[in-house]
XYZ file of C-alpha atoms in Angstrom:
385
model
C 0.182 0.109 0.065
C 1.479 3.514 -0.768
C 1.892 5.665 1.937
C 1.086 9.147 1.898
C 2.229 10.792 4.834
C 5.260 12.562 3.421
C 5.981 15.509 0.892
C 8.787 16.614 -0.833
C 10.395 18.697 2.038
C 10.399 15.352 4.147
C 12.113 13.703 1.630
C 15.048 16.344 1.635
C 14.985 16.082 5.287
C 15.440 12.270 4.888
C 18.541 12.770 2.833
C 19.959 14.885 5.619
C 19.027 12.190 8.389
C 20.508 9.338 6.271
C 23.867 11.265 5.751
C 24.042 12.092 9.441
C 23.897 8.296 10.120
C 26.191 7.466 7.534
C 28.776 9.899 8.395
C 28.437 10.591 12.144
C 27.185 7.194 13.710
C 27.911 4.264 11.673
C 31.831 4.146 11.960
C 31.738 4.192 15.583
C 28.409 2.862 16.819
C 29.794 -0.779 17.379
C 32.351 1.011 19.970
C 29.542 2.890 21.578
C 27.497 -0.405 21.870
C 30.351 -2.028 23.447
C 30.977 1.059 25.633
C 27.371 1.390 26.391
C 27.992 5.143 25.914
C 27.683 7.655 23.106
C 30.185 10.529 22.986
C 29.311 14.195 23.388
C 30.414 14.638 19.755
C 27.559 12.798 18.493
C 25.241 15.334 19.998
C 27.056 18.484 19.077
C 26.959 16.993 15.407
C 23.271 16.753 15.612
C 22.857 19.662 16.742
C 24.932 21.325 14.096
C 22.896 19.737 11.272
C 19.602 20.866 13.026
C 18.688 17.074 14.135
C 17.702 18.343 17.546
C 14.567 20.180 19.089
C 12.987 20.358 15.888
C 9.862 21.969 17.391
C 11.458 24.412 19.456
C 10.863 28.142 17.984
C 13.489 29.724 16.161
C 13.706 32.496 18.722
C 15.260 29.833 21.208
C 17.570 28.381 18.658
C 15.365 25.818 17.256
C 14.180 25.057 13.559
C 10.631 25.722 14.543
C 9.174 22.476 12.797
C 6.342 21.228 15.114
C 5.348 19.038 12.245
C 5.720 15.486 13.635
C 6.460 13.930 10.203
C 9.923 15.273 10.473
C 10.467 13.444 13.715
C 9.235 10.121 11.837
C 11.773 10.467 9.414
C 14.321 10.724 11.757
C 13.350 7.661 13.750
C 12.807 5.755 10.448
C 16.254 6.436 9.375
C 17.892 5.466 12.651
C 15.899 2.302 12.435
C 17.033 1.777 8.924
C 20.517 2.073 10.029
C 20.243 -0.001 13.023
C 21.163 2.834 15.312
C 18.192 2.226 17.742
C 20.158 3.471 20.647
C 20.807 6.885 19.218
C 16.969 6.723 18.378
C 16.195 6.117 22.169
C 18.468 8.633 23.642
C 17.082 11.509 21.021
C 13.600 10.548 22.347
C 14.253 10.938 25.767
C 15.550 14.571 24.911
C 13.156 15.546 22.411
C 9.873 13.903 22.873
C 9.718 13.889 26.841
C 11.855 16.801 28.341
C 11.505 19.447 25.626
C 7.582 19.196 25.122
C 7.423 20.110 28.871
C 9.739 23.113 28.668
C 7.758 24.181 25.713
C 4.238 23.682 27.194
C 4.815 24.765 31.036
C 8.546 26.236 31.389
C 8.714 30.174 31.934
C 10.414 32.164 29.659
C 13.479 32.322 31.629
C 13.546 28.384 31.603
C 13.452 28.337 28.136
C 16.031 30.972 27.404
C 18.413 29.074 29.551
C 17.743 25.479 28.459
C 16.091 25.492 24.961
C 19.152 26.922 22.927
C 21.489 24.627 24.783
C 19.261 21.432 23.999
C 19.090 22.328 20.410
C 22.891 22.723 19.924
C 23.577 19.478 21.692
C 25.542 21.520 24.300
C 23.186 20.100 26.943
C 21.884 16.456 27.096
C 18.831 15.905 29.096
C 17.185 12.523 30.863
C 13.810 11.994 32.195
C 13.782 11.114 35.952
C 10.369 9.844 37.006
C 10.820 5.898 37.660
C 11.993 4.996 40.908
C 12.712 1.427 42.273
C 9.090 1.352 43.875
C 7.257 3.427 41.098
C 7.300 2.577 37.743
C 4.176 2.920 35.679
C 2.356 4.410 38.860
C 3.756 7.834 39.395
C 1.689 8.471 42.321
C 4.037 5.944 44.103
C 7.156 8.333 43.757
C 9.035 9.043 47.091
C 11.527 11.418 45.871
C 10.713 14.930 47.761
C 11.636 18.280 47.255
C 11.183 20.731 50.368
C 11.346 24.499 49.761
C 14.313 26.441 51.792
C 13.986 29.718 53.712
C 15.397 31.587 50.540
C 12.561 30.084 48.320
C 14.951 27.417 46.820
C 14.198 23.544 46.856
C 16.297 20.737 48.736
C 15.899 17.490 46.691
C 16.329 13.889 47.955
C 15.585 10.611 46.646
C 16.552 8.014 44.163
C 15.494 7.266 40.624
C 16.327 4.388 38.325
C 16.235 3.151 34.822
C 17.198 6.662 33.735
C 18.324 6.913 29.956
C 21.085 9.341 29.253
C 21.634 9.293 33.022
C 25.346 9.034 33.021
C 26.215 11.185 30.016
C 23.683 13.890 30.541
C 23.865 17.209 31.981
C 20.401 17.553 33.733
C 17.333 15.611 34.269
C 13.490 16.449 34.362
C 12.811 15.183 37.682
C 9.048 14.425 38.934
C 9.137 14.970 42.947
C 6.759 15.024 45.968
C 6.345 18.621 46.998
C 3.357 18.546 49.380
C 5.074 16.537 52.357
C 2.750 13.586 52.330
C 3.847 9.941 52.457
C 2.174 7.028 51.065
C 0.705 7.153 47.683
C 0.368 10.779 46.554
C -2.670 12.583 45.432
C -3.261 14.788 42.129
C -1.679 17.852 43.555
C 1.311 15.976 45.362
C 3.997 16.389 42.836
C 5.918 18.895 40.810
C 8.534 19.051 37.979
C 11.948 20.568 38.232
C 14.960 20.832 35.890
C 17.718 19.736 37.879
C 21.480 20.263 36.904
C 24.170 17.722 37.956
C 25.752 19.528 40.928
C 26.704 18.910 44.309
C 24.509 15.817 45.714
C 23.276 14.734 42.167
C 25.295 11.532 41.637
C 24.756 8.704 39.441
C 25.075 5.091 40.537
C 25.948 1.894 38.472
C 25.454 1.806 34.740
C 22.740 -0.762 34.027
C 23.281 -3.634 31.604
C 20.445 -3.765 29.366
C 19.641 -6.370 26.954
C 19.648 -4.217 24.064
C 20.165 -0.591 22.728
C 23.308 -0.529 24.902
C 24.884 2.478 23.363
C 22.274 4.456 25.138
C 23.614 4.838 28.918
C 20.912 3.630 31.646
C 21.738 4.349 35.329
C 20.353 4.926 38.758
C 20.187 8.550 40.067
C 20.666 9.731 43.525
C 19.745 13.152 45.061
C 21.052 14.245 48.572
C 20.192 17.778 49.399
C 20.680 18.850 46.071
C 19.818 22.518 45.765
C 17.283 23.389 42.711
C 16.729 26.925 42.053
C 13.330 28.280 42.269
C 13.400 29.137 38.587
C 13.836 25.606 37.824
C 10.493 24.620 38.767
C 8.635 23.693 35.545
C 5.430 25.512 35.662
C 3.430 25.575 39.055
C 3.782 23.728 42.075
C 1.717 20.794 42.515
C 1.047 20.318 38.864
C 3.674 17.664 38.014
C 0.974 15.026 37.340
C -1.088 17.172 35.045
C 1.947 18.195 33.132
C 3.083 14.440 32.745
C -0.461 13.462 31.557
C -0.798 16.353 29.327
C 2.535 15.181 27.455
C 1.506 11.607 27.448
C 0.398 11.700 23.716
C 3.696 12.677 22.262
C 5.943 10.343 24.322
C 3.645 7.262 23.382
C 3.258 8.681 19.759
C 7.200 8.555 19.640
C 7.124 4.964 20.763
C 4.602 3.793 18.292
C 6.748 5.526 15.651
C 9.833 3.653 16.337
C 7.862 0.411 16.568
C 6.757 0.885 13.219
C 9.906 1.907 11.819
C 11.554 -1.265 13.391
C 9.019 -3.503 12.018
C 9.371 -2.219 8.563
C 13.223 -2.447 8.632
C 13.621 -6.103 9.992
C 10.887 -7.215 7.504
C 12.823 -5.736 4.408
C 15.944 -7.359 6.033
C 14.420 -10.532 6.450
C 13.017 -10.620 2.965
C 16.389 -10.008 1.350
C 17.746 -12.658 3.598
C 15.452 -15.449 2.868
C 15.827 -14.474 -1.134
C 19.691 -15.051 -0.798
C 19.761 -17.988 1.579
C 19.196 -21.758 0.593
C 18.209 -24.735 2.112
C 17.790 -28.509 0.694
C 18.562 -26.868 -2.713
C 15.885 -24.215 -2.547
C 15.900 -20.373 -1.468
C 14.395 -20.060 1.820
C 11.778 -17.816 0.417
C 10.531 -20.537 -1.746
C 9.057 -22.553 1.007
C 5.655 -22.243 1.719
C 6.070 -21.668 5.434
C 8.286 -18.877 4.394
C 5.770 -17.282 2.282
C 3.040 -17.335 4.610
C 4.974 -16.031 7.466
C 6.321 -13.039 5.316
C 2.691 -12.573 4.039
C 1.493 -12.241 7.563
C 4.299 -9.851 8.304
C 3.994 -7.538 5.505
C 0.204 -7.240 6.305
C 0.991 -6.201 9.639
C 3.675 -3.939 8.802
C 1.347 -1.970 6.420
C -1.618 -1.993 9.013
C 0.732 -0.652 11.484
C 1.966 2.223 9.415
C -1.428 3.291 8.397
C -2.729 3.227 12.077
C 0.627 5.404 13.108
C 0.569 7.586 10.326
C -3.024 8.468 11.153
C -2.127 9.032 14.709
C 0.856 11.343 13.468
C -1.734 13.248 11.654
C -3.947 13.824 14.515
C -1.092 14.717 16.624
C -0.133 17.559 14.169
C -4.004 18.405 14.087
C -3.924 18.679 18.083
C -6.478 15.980 18.191
C -4.299 12.792 19.645
C -5.607 12.473 23.061
C -3.947 10.055 25.341
C -6.220 7.116 24.744
C -5.657 7.215 21.072
C -1.944 7.404 22.020
C -2.355 4.350 23.974
C -3.912 2.330 21.593
C -1.127 3.443 18.761
C 1.571 2.504 21.195
C -0.030 -0.865 22.229
C -0.621 -1.893 18.586
C 2.662 -0.938 17.006
C 5.038 -2.027 20.111
C 3.263 -5.358 20.162
C 3.488 -5.916 16.417
C 7.080 -4.844 16.727
C 7.870 -7.636 19.268
C 6.031 -10.395 17.297
C 7.527 -9.338 14.062
C 10.986 -9.213 15.068
C 10.514 -12.771 16.736
C 9.135 -14.166 13.513
C 11.827 -12.626 11.455
C 14.464 -13.867 13.614
C 13.179 -17.467 13.191
C 13.285 -17.250 9.479
C 17.119 -16.225 9.823
C 17.666 -19.464 11.635
C 20.889 -19.550 13.539
C 22.313 -16.371 12.100
C 19.129 -14.625 13.712
C 21.035 -15.449 17.071
C 24.215 -13.854 16.207
C 24.403 -10.181 17.379
C 26.302 -8.773 14.158
C 22.755 -9.388 12.314
C 20.544 -6.673 12.691
C 17.702 -8.708 13.384
C 19.398 -9.851 16.721
C 19.721 -6.381 17.845
C 16.223 -5.436 16.564
C 14.756 -8.267 18.521
C 16.362 -7.212 21.776
C 15.192 -3.356 21.163
C 11.712 -4.245 20.348
C 11.541 -6.185 23.729
C 11.741 -2.859 25.428
C 8.924 -1.118 23.536
C 5.864 -2.850 25.245
C 7.543 -1.835 28.438
C 9.111 1.670 28.021
C 6.622 4.624 28.436
C 4.154 2.450 30.071
C 3.638 -1.017 29.932
C 1.232 -2.995 27.246
C -0.743 -3.928 30.717
C -1.051 -0.001 31.565
C -2.213 0.596 27.914
C -4.925 -1.707 27.879
C -6.032 -0.377 31.359
C -6.174 3.163 30.004
C -8.029 2.064 26.788
C -10.234 -0.360 28.709
C -11.712 2.397 31.119
C -12.289 4.383 28.498
C -14.589 1.954 26.560
C -16.508 1.123 29.879
C -16.764 4.400 31.636
């Protein structure tokens, strides 16, 4: 089926994104994967090419391109090049931190942070998840208390934080009402927290896949946070997090769709070249049936996710619709990469083959940004309300 999501300008941007992958990432990606870390020069190069903060207005150094189709192009090119860890790192920076600053940050906060995030001089992470609070943000225990001079003291621990070691700052969700137990609707606030005294990183977590994107634990021990680093209003942290859920979950759906398409095309090429019992793998009826199912799922997923992208651009993508897109696309990516790996046989189990890396990366997609079970609960509540 013909996709009609993009126009000529997106094609030109795709050329830029593809060149960036070839020139700046491909030569060293295997080293970054082994080191579990990407160098700052990669971020700086992305900033120089105008690939960061696409939606940031020009007055803050951005491209002023809120059209989400450009982010789709970027994710598709990362997937095609098998640079999935870079896609994840960009997602944290561009689809989670930036939208909160754009929507709720003060002019001072935007002036101080956005230009540096666009240029790659500042790399950011999202510090919400804790050892005892993942999908249930009301279980967060990290707390921020006001000082006599109006600043805040932050104490607590976060985990599974992407860009946690390499990043310069984190968007932190913390309890600010002094309560204990499960928090209420107005119990939490958001802060931009720079690495400073008392802000330390724990061990680097050894993930199954996307290893070039570092992931760590964070510790806050009496970290002083300036009053001006409060994002929006006190007590509205949960409201803000919920308000930006559509973009965060749409981004995961887009990545899932891109991974599914890329793995299908690589598998189609492989079974056309590989032989067994004197025949191409592609000529066995089972292979054809599996490929037929996969291609149908890939095209259905692309159509569904493309529709969600259009809705986001129109301002009509709500949290439930984004949950549907993420649930469908991420589950398809997990299933498709599994079946494609099977068609590769033993080679599919070897890490130098992109299908093996995609298989491990896809397993994250049904967990990250809200598990599939949470997505089903969100959707289920909407249809039974």
